[in-house]
Structures are given as C-alpha cells and as structure tokens.
Amino acid sequence: RRTRPALDAVPIVRRLKRQPFTTSFPSGHAASAAAFATGVALESRGWGAAIAPVAFSVAASRVYTGAHFPGDVIAGAALGVGAAFAVRGLVPTRDQMPSPGRPLVEDVPALPDGEGLVMVVNTQAGTPERVRVLRDALPLAEFVECEGAEIPAALEKAAQGARALGISGGDGSVNTAAQVALKHDLPLAVLPGGTLNHFAYDLGIEDAGDLVRAVIGGDAVAVDVGRFRSDKASGIFLNTFSLGAYPELVRERERWSGRIGGRLADVVGAVHVLRRDHPLEVEVHGEKRPLWLLFAGNCTYRRMGLTAGRRADLADGLLDVRTVSGGRLPGVRLLAAALSGPLSNSPFHTATRVTQLHVDGVSPGTPLAYDGEVTECGRQLTVDKQHEALRVYRPLSIL
C-alpha cells in the first residue's frame, strides 16, 4: 500500500496530466508491458527484440513522470515476465512443440517457382491473403479456384497433369485432396485455409512461407493415413475419427445454424447432446460397453497444459483411441475426459494406442465424424492405418 512518490522534484513538463490515485506498488504499466514483450519474444525472438525497447520505455516512463518509484517498476516487470512464462505452461509456444514427422522422403520433386504444382483453392475458406502470397512466391504454379461442392471434381482434374497436388482449405478439403493424391500417387502440398487446420499445423506449416520453402526445396515427409470401413460408409482420416457425442454435436449444429447462427447453434447442439437419454451400446473388440464417446486419432495426440492435443509424430503407425464410458452425468464425464491426460485411465476415460480397432453392434443411423465431416455408420466398423502412405511437403525447419 505504498503511496505515490512526491512530485516536488519532478518538473511540471514531465508530470502526467492526470495523476493516478491508486497505491504505487507494483507498477501495473510495467507488468503489462513486460508480460506482452516477453510473450511475443517467447513466440518470435525477432519481434520480441523489436518490442523490448518499447516495453522498457513504458516501464521507464513511470519513473520519469514521477508515477512510481523504481522498485515499483522492477517488481511490476518481474510479475509481468513471470505471468508470461506461467501462461506458456498453459498455451505452449512453437519452440516447445516437438518437431513432427519422419526423415524426409527423397522421391518428391523440387518445384522451382512452383512449376508442376496445381493448387486447388476453396474460395469458401476465407483466407485469400495466404493464397495471394503463395501466387506471388510460386508464379509458375497453376491455381484453380472453386467452392466446396466443386472441390472433388477439381482435384481429380488437377491430378491428371500435375507433378504435385495442392489444396488450400480446411481439414475437410485437405481430407478430400489426400484421397485424390493417394489415388494418383502424387505428393500433397497443404496451405492452411480453414478455421482449425489441425493437419497443416501438426505438419509444421502455419503460413504460405512454410509451404513455399518446402515446395521449392522438394522437402517432404511420409505420413500415416487412418482408414475406416463399414457396410454403410468408408473413407480416410488424417486427424480424427469419432462416434458418439462429437458427431451428434456436429449434426445438431448444422441443423440449427441456418436458423439461429453458428454460435447459438453450438450451445443448442451441446444442450441436446448432453440431454441424450442413452449412450451408445457397442462392442469394442468383443466387449460390450456403453459409451458417450469413442475417439480414434491418426497417430498419438499429446496435450500440453490446457491446449488442444498436438501430434509429435505423424507416422508412428498407431491409433490413439480414447473412450468415455456411459452412465449418468454425460457432461461431467466428457469434461473429466477433456481435462485428463492423453494416456490416462479413469472411471470415466480410457486411452490406449492400437494398430486396429473393431466395433460391432452400432445402432442403424448412428453418425460418425472424420476430419470434421459427418456420415452414417454401419453396424460393423473397422478402423486401421496405412503406414507412411501419403507424401506431404514440409519444410526442413520451421522459422
């Protein structure tokens, strides 16, 4: 509760027009400036170096104007730096993320100026600035713009004469492109253009510059591809596959979004899912179990702090299988599973790593979700992997 410094020794021209009346220790301005500058530096050393003098000036100005004692500023700055490091424990920076993937494959062509790359752009994805940067950096690449429903046909046509197939869009568009690339044995170039971009970010491609370096250098990795097969639907997934609460949520959100908007639809969908009368009754590897959620990730998901899971290796040959058991209070069970560790076991949540998954006794019409898309599941379901089946451009290093 230290009072503010006396202003007798501070010239009038240096004094603040409006003097603060709160207590002096510590300096909130110095804490905020130090926290921001440290947070930026932890994510980007270059930008951190540029911002550091500004943060120092903010802190020093509090003494210069007579608003604080030097000790107030030093304590505030220490609190700010500590806050930045504390938050990094909850939201990891890029330096903390392990490098994804395997040694680079050698049979992927280097494409100077993008010659031989055909990039299909989902115009509904809403990231035209990234596409413009890519066009400027790869002037010999061919760009095909289309909307969501036109993407499969555009990709098939593009694959006929391409040396490499590219896609700019969200995870659903990337999934479609991966199917075509596998069919035609082409390397895939992914430019993140959706909302979440799980596959691109786990791959190490966060902007157009990352992709440009990989395409020009011919740097790529071989990644695993998840597969699911039932008597009603089959397909692949690069990120996740699930039955239960999440597919129900996606279906309800789509049902309501046209009437009340996306955010309210999320709330209404969640309320509907959590009020379900019965969990799924299925057999997993011959064991009959009630489940609120069955999740299978393409490779092992590792969570750091409270952030969503990330993958350290996109070619580990494993399915990361999580289940949330049925019973009362589905909301509590799903929340407990979300907060627990990636390979923990609890009364609510079980996590294992396998190479193949068999599910039987699925009720007709049960929705399944894969990479954000939803379809209906058959009574019997098999999920497995194609190990290192897809070649994807990825830069040697992430700047």
XYZ file of C-alpha atoms in Angstrom:
399
model
C 0.000 0.000 0.000
C 2.862 2.354 -0.735
C 1.748 5.856 -1.659
C 2.821 7.521 -4.897
C 6.116 9.491 -4.993
C 6.048 13.164 -4.073
C 6.146 15.308 -7.196
C 8.215 18.177 -5.776
C 11.389 17.035 -7.561
C 9.622 16.303 -10.894
C 9.479 19.220 -13.374
C 5.964 20.176 -14.425
C 6.627 19.304 -18.086
C 7.351 15.693 -17.077
C 4.300 15.198 -14.905
C 1.210 13.328 -16.081
C -1.808 15.492 -16.841
C -3.956 13.177 -14.720
C -2.213 11.853 -11.673
C -3.039 8.282 -10.554
C -4.648 7.986 -7.140
C -4.194 4.247 -6.544
C -1.369 2.731 -4.492
C 2.088 2.691 -6.014
C 3.384 -0.877 -5.602
C 3.724 -2.612 -8.028
C 3.541 -0.831 -11.385
C 0.702 -2.204 -13.495
C 2.012 -0.479 -16.640
C 5.406 -2.126 -16.242
C 3.779 -5.507 -15.576
C 1.592 -5.295 -18.688
C 4.439 -4.112 -20.914
C 6.827 -6.799 -19.657
C 4.208 -9.554 -19.980
C 3.390 -8.587 -23.551
C 7.009 -8.201 -24.646
C 8.023 -11.491 -23.026
C 5.083 -13.336 -24.566
C 5.991 -12.049 -28.019
C 9.671 -12.927 -27.515
C 8.792 -16.488 -26.476
C 6.912 -16.916 -29.752
C 9.219 -14.898 -32.037
C 12.660 -13.719 -30.962
C 12.847 -11.183 -33.774
C 9.588 -9.455 -32.899
C 10.480 -9.710 -29.216
C 13.721 -7.828 -29.839
C 11.799 -5.127 -31.707
C 9.209 -4.706 -28.970
C 11.588 -4.863 -25.984
C 12.728 -1.193 -26.259
C 9.084 -0.083 -26.349
C 8.289 -2.118 -23.226
C 11.371 -0.728 -21.489
C 10.305 2.809 -22.395
C 6.834 2.220 -20.931
C 8.365 0.982 -17.683
C 10.976 3.764 -17.518
C 8.371 6.434 -18.205
C 6.593 5.567 -14.964
C 9.668 6.676 -13.009
C 10.415 9.600 -15.353
C 6.929 11.065 -14.847
C 7.005 10.517 -11.102
C 4.149 7.995 -11.132
C 6.201 5.224 -9.490
C 9.332 4.510 -7.530
C 11.999 2.413 -9.341
C 11.237 -0.529 -7.053
C 7.581 -0.436 -8.163
C 8.636 -0.712 -11.785
C 11.136 -3.512 -11.165
C 8.562 -5.530 -9.197
C 5.892 -4.951 -11.858
C 8.222 -6.033 -14.651
C 9.141 -9.180 -12.711
C 5.461 -10.004 -12.279
C 4.854 -9.489 -15.997
C 7.711 -11.761 -17.039
C 6.524 -14.399 -14.577
C 2.983 -14.167 -15.926
C 4.219 -14.715 -19.482
C 6.112 -17.865 -18.507
C 3.134 -19.093 -16.446
C 0.785 -18.698 -19.402
C 3.260 -20.531 -21.633
C 2.700 -23.542 -19.403
C -0.967 -23.453 -20.433
C -0.544 -22.356 -24.054
C 2.750 -23.729 -25.402
C 4.840 -21.691 -27.805
C 6.201 -23.069 -31.065
C 9.613 -23.759 -29.514
C 8.010 -26.162 -27.039
C 6.284 -28.205 -29.719
C 8.298 -31.249 -30.764
C 9.200 -31.473 -34.425
C 6.583 -33.603 -36.206
C 7.296 -36.277 -38.726
C 9.947 -38.542 -40.045
C 13.108 -38.196 -42.126
C 12.381 -36.543 -45.434
C 11.431 -38.750 -48.382
C 13.602 -38.468 -51.478
C 11.158 -39.178 -54.328
C 9.324 -35.840 -54.154
C 10.159 -33.297 -56.868
C 11.540 -29.855 -56.120
C 9.410 -27.323 -57.975
C 11.288 -24.038 -58.591
C 8.770 -21.200 -58.884
C 6.042 -23.829 -58.350
C 6.254 -25.295 -61.852
C 4.214 -28.524 -61.919
C 2.138 -27.680 -58.824
C -1.622 -27.420 -59.292
C -3.202 -25.750 -56.265
C -6.960 -26.123 -55.764
C -8.323 -23.264 -53.640
C -11.536 -23.494 -51.656
C -12.909 -19.973 -52.043
C -15.276 -20.511 -49.108
C -12.351 -20.974 -46.703
C -11.901 -17.218 -46.285
C -8.101 -16.829 -46.366
C -7.404 -15.095 -49.716
C -4.346 -13.234 -48.376
C -2.424 -16.502 -47.915
C -3.294 -17.543 -51.460
C -2.059 -14.192 -52.804
C 1.257 -14.647 -51.013
C 1.582 -18.146 -52.477
C 0.778 -16.906 -56.009
C 3.479 -14.253 -55.788
C 6.081 -16.688 -54.442
C 5.253 -19.510 -56.916
C 4.434 -17.719 -60.190
C 4.579 -20.878 -62.339
C 2.097 -22.829 -60.218
C -1.436 -23.262 -61.514
C -4.285 -22.123 -59.248
C -7.846 -23.424 -59.570
C -10.490 -21.617 -57.527
C -13.759 -23.358 -56.694
C -16.383 -23.735 -53.994
C -16.838 -26.629 -51.604
C -19.068 -28.880 -53.722
C -16.806 -28.464 -56.756
C -13.585 -29.457 -54.979
C -13.608 -33.248 -55.605
C -14.021 -32.821 -59.375
C -11.455 -30.003 -59.471
C -8.914 -32.145 -57.626
C -9.434 -35.102 -59.943
C -8.939 -32.888 -62.991
C -5.893 -31.203 -61.455
C -4.281 -34.572 -60.688
C -4.258 -35.581 -64.364
C -1.390 -33.311 -65.359
C 0.221 -32.301 -62.077
C 3.582 -33.238 -60.617
C 2.241 -32.265 -57.201
C -1.290 -31.662 -55.992
C -2.062 -28.696 -53.748
C -5.026 -27.754 -51.600
C -5.929 -24.552 -49.782
C -8.793 -25.052 -47.358
C -9.839 -26.555 -44.067
C -9.368 -30.088 -42.790
C -12.339 -31.388 -44.777
C -10.868 -30.093 -48.044
C -7.447 -31.499 -47.111
C -9.059 -34.888 -46.491
C -10.592 -34.873 -49.979
C -7.285 -33.827 -51.535
C -5.430 -36.580 -49.672
C -7.754 -39.208 -51.149
C -7.029 -37.954 -54.674
C -3.274 -37.699 -54.010
C -3.225 -41.297 -52.757
C -5.194 -42.484 -55.775
C -2.796 -40.841 -58.252
C 0.374 -41.347 -56.166
C 1.113 -37.614 -56.026
C 2.782 -35.590 -53.264
C 0.399 -33.225 -51.493
C 1.000 -29.537 -50.752
C -1.221 -28.139 -47.978
C -1.858 -24.442 -47.383
C -3.874 -23.912 -44.173
C -7.068 -22.121 -45.144
C -9.734 -23.214 -42.675
C -10.634 -22.459 -39.081
C -8.652 -25.105 -37.200
C -6.154 -26.504 -39.747
C -5.115 -29.352 -37.450
C -3.241 -31.357 -40.076
C -1.293 -28.427 -41.549
C -0.273 -27.083 -38.143
C 0.757 -30.507 -36.827
C 2.744 -30.934 -40.024
C 4.578 -27.685 -39.286
C 3.011 -25.498 -41.986
C 1.483 -22.379 -40.478
C 1.644 -19.917 -43.370
C 2.451 -19.614 -47.065
C 6.160 -19.094 -46.412
C 6.499 -22.534 -44.811
C 4.896 -24.194 -47.829
C 6.944 -22.183 -50.342
C 10.242 -23.287 -48.800
C 9.156 -26.927 -48.865
C 7.921 -26.886 -52.476
C 10.977 -25.093 -53.838
C 13.340 -27.348 -51.889
C 11.470 -30.586 -52.602
C 11.278 -31.351 -48.865
C 8.544 -33.751 -47.784
C 7.663 -36.417 -45.230
C 5.640 -39.626 -45.462
C 2.691 -39.570 -43.052
C 0.200 -42.148 -41.864
C -3.380 -42.245 -43.112
C -6.236 -43.540 -40.968
C -8.938 -45.657 -42.603
C -12.477 -46.619 -41.564
C -14.738 -49.192 -43.210
C -18.329 -50.184 -42.500
C -21.184 -51.594 -44.544
C -22.581 -48.050 -44.995
C -19.539 -45.827 -45.374
C -15.791 -45.909 -45.774
C -13.056 -43.337 -46.063
C -9.815 -41.979 -44.663
C -8.915 -39.513 -41.940
C -5.749 -37.512 -41.399
C -6.728 -36.190 -37.975
C -9.526 -37.832 -36.028
C -12.434 -40.243 -36.217
C -15.228 -40.457 -33.652
C -18.590 -41.941 -32.698
C -20.963 -40.612 -30.064
C -21.129 -37.121 -28.604
C -18.991 -35.227 -31.120
C -20.725 -36.420 -34.333
C -24.060 -35.734 -32.638
C -22.886 -32.221 -31.795
C -21.784 -31.559 -35.379
C -25.091 -32.829 -36.750
C -27.157 -30.743 -34.340
C -25.033 -27.661 -35.018
C -25.640 -27.983 -38.762
C -29.341 -28.480 -38.121
C -29.679 -25.252 -36.129
C -27.015 -22.966 -37.599
C -29.157 -21.838 -40.524
C -31.894 -20.679 -38.162
C -30.092 -19.100 -35.211
C -26.461 -18.660 -36.293
C -23.306 -20.632 -35.622
C -22.507 -19.664 -32.020
C -26.029 -20.185 -30.709
C -26.211 -23.424 -32.688
C -23.147 -24.677 -30.792
C -24.921 -24.031 -27.492
C -28.207 -25.612 -28.583
C -26.363 -28.600 -30.044
C -24.370 -29.123 -26.839
C -27.534 -28.975 -24.702
C -29.204 -31.538 -26.944
C -26.243 -33.914 -26.869
C -25.796 -33.701 -23.098
C -29.501 -34.449 -22.577
C -29.376 -37.670 -24.563
C -31.256 -40.454 -22.840
C -28.897 -43.296 -23.693
C -25.216 -43.651 -24.583
C -24.029 -45.816 -27.462
C -24.288 -49.544 -26.823
C -21.461 -51.113 -28.847
C -18.982 -53.966 -28.769
C -15.325 -52.890 -28.866
C -13.012 -55.831 -29.603
C -15.750 -58.203 -28.463
C -16.511 -56.388 -25.188
C -19.967 -54.826 -24.928
C -19.751 -51.317 -23.496
C -21.955 -48.209 -23.109
C -20.040 -45.185 -24.408
C -20.655 -41.463 -24.642
C -17.706 -41.050 -26.976
C -15.303 -43.190 -28.981
C -12.389 -41.269 -30.495
C -9.564 -42.522 -32.687
C -6.698 -40.197 -33.599
C -4.388 -40.724 -36.552
C -1.141 -41.060 -34.520
C -0.692 -40.185 -30.857
C -2.046 -36.883 -29.604
C -0.065 -35.204 -26.843
C -1.567 -32.402 -24.849
C 0.451 -29.694 -23.101
C -1.388 -27.668 -20.474
C -4.994 -26.827 -21.337
C -4.484 -26.578 -25.091
C -5.940 -28.982 -27.608
C -3.838 -32.010 -28.450
C -0.977 -31.862 -30.915
C 0.925 -34.711 -32.554
C 4.671 -35.056 -32.281
C 4.901 -37.767 -34.950
C 2.618 -38.125 -37.966
C 3.952 -41.575 -38.841
C 4.052 -43.603 -35.618
C 1.817 -46.365 -37.029
C -0.669 -46.106 -34.131
C -4.281 -45.186 -33.500
C -4.789 -43.059 -30.380
C -8.078 -44.484 -29.061
C -9.994 -42.692 -26.281
C -13.352 -43.748 -24.852
C -15.706 -42.039 -22.402
C -17.848 -44.596 -20.609
C -21.631 -44.369 -20.458
C -23.594 -43.634 -17.309
C -25.117 -40.663 -15.559
C -23.987 -37.058 -15.993
C -22.504 -37.193 -19.514
C -21.359 -33.573 -19.220
C -19.235 -34.375 -16.170
C -17.779 -37.451 -17.839
C -16.899 -35.624 -21.058
C -15.337 -32.731 -19.120
C -13.298 -35.134 -16.986
C -12.040 -36.835 -20.148
C -11.138 -33.481 -21.721
C -9.094 -32.420 -18.684
C -7.329 -35.735 -18.146
C -4.013 -36.682 -19.714
C -3.702 -38.207 -23.177
C -2.936 -41.717 -21.955
C -4.676 -41.685 -18.599
C -7.153 -44.216 -17.306
C -10.010 -43.225 -15.009
C -13.543 -44.418 -14.225
C -14.756 -42.084 -16.981
C -11.955 -42.098 -19.516
C -9.769 -44.795 -21.041
C -6.962 -44.209 -23.522
C -4.964 -46.814 -25.442
C -2.768 -46.998 -28.521
C -3.513 -49.752 -31.044
C -2.961 -50.529 -34.717
C -6.509 -51.662 -35.458
C -9.958 -51.158 -33.918
C -13.099 -53.297 -34.368
C -16.543 -52.038 -33.306
C -19.738 -54.092 -33.594
C -23.384 -53.639 -32.698
C -23.625 -49.998 -33.776
C -27.248 -48.845 -33.999
C -28.517 -48.002 -37.516
C -28.247 -44.283 -38.311
C -25.509 -43.591 -35.748
C -23.421 -40.667 -37.058
C -19.652 -40.845 -37.340
C -17.320 -37.912 -37.791
C -13.979 -37.859 -39.592
C -11.876 -34.730 -40.075
C -14.931 -32.586 -39.363
C -17.201 -34.365 -41.863
C -20.208 -36.444 -40.762
C -21.778 -39.557 -42.291
C -23.716 -42.605 -41.062
C -22.016 -45.658 -39.644
C -22.904 -49.249 -40.414
C -23.496 -51.937 -37.815
C -19.893 -53.179 -38.023
C -16.875 -50.902 -38.183
C -13.141 -51.392 -38.662
C -10.569 -48.642 -38.187
C -6.899 -49.148 -39.123
C -3.861 -47.415 -40.618
C -1.897 -47.076 -43.842
C 1.605 -46.536 -42.545
C 3.580 -43.727 -44.254
C 1.173 -43.863 -47.185
C 0.931 -40.158 -48.053
C 3.810 -37.892 -49.090
C 3.338 -34.299 -47.962
C 5.526 -31.246 -48.488
C 7.029 -29.958 -45.264
C 9.941 -27.529 -44.774
C 13.191 -28.824 -43.292
C 12.939 -26.258 -40.476
C 10.194 -24.074 -39.093
C 11.270 -20.453 -38.863
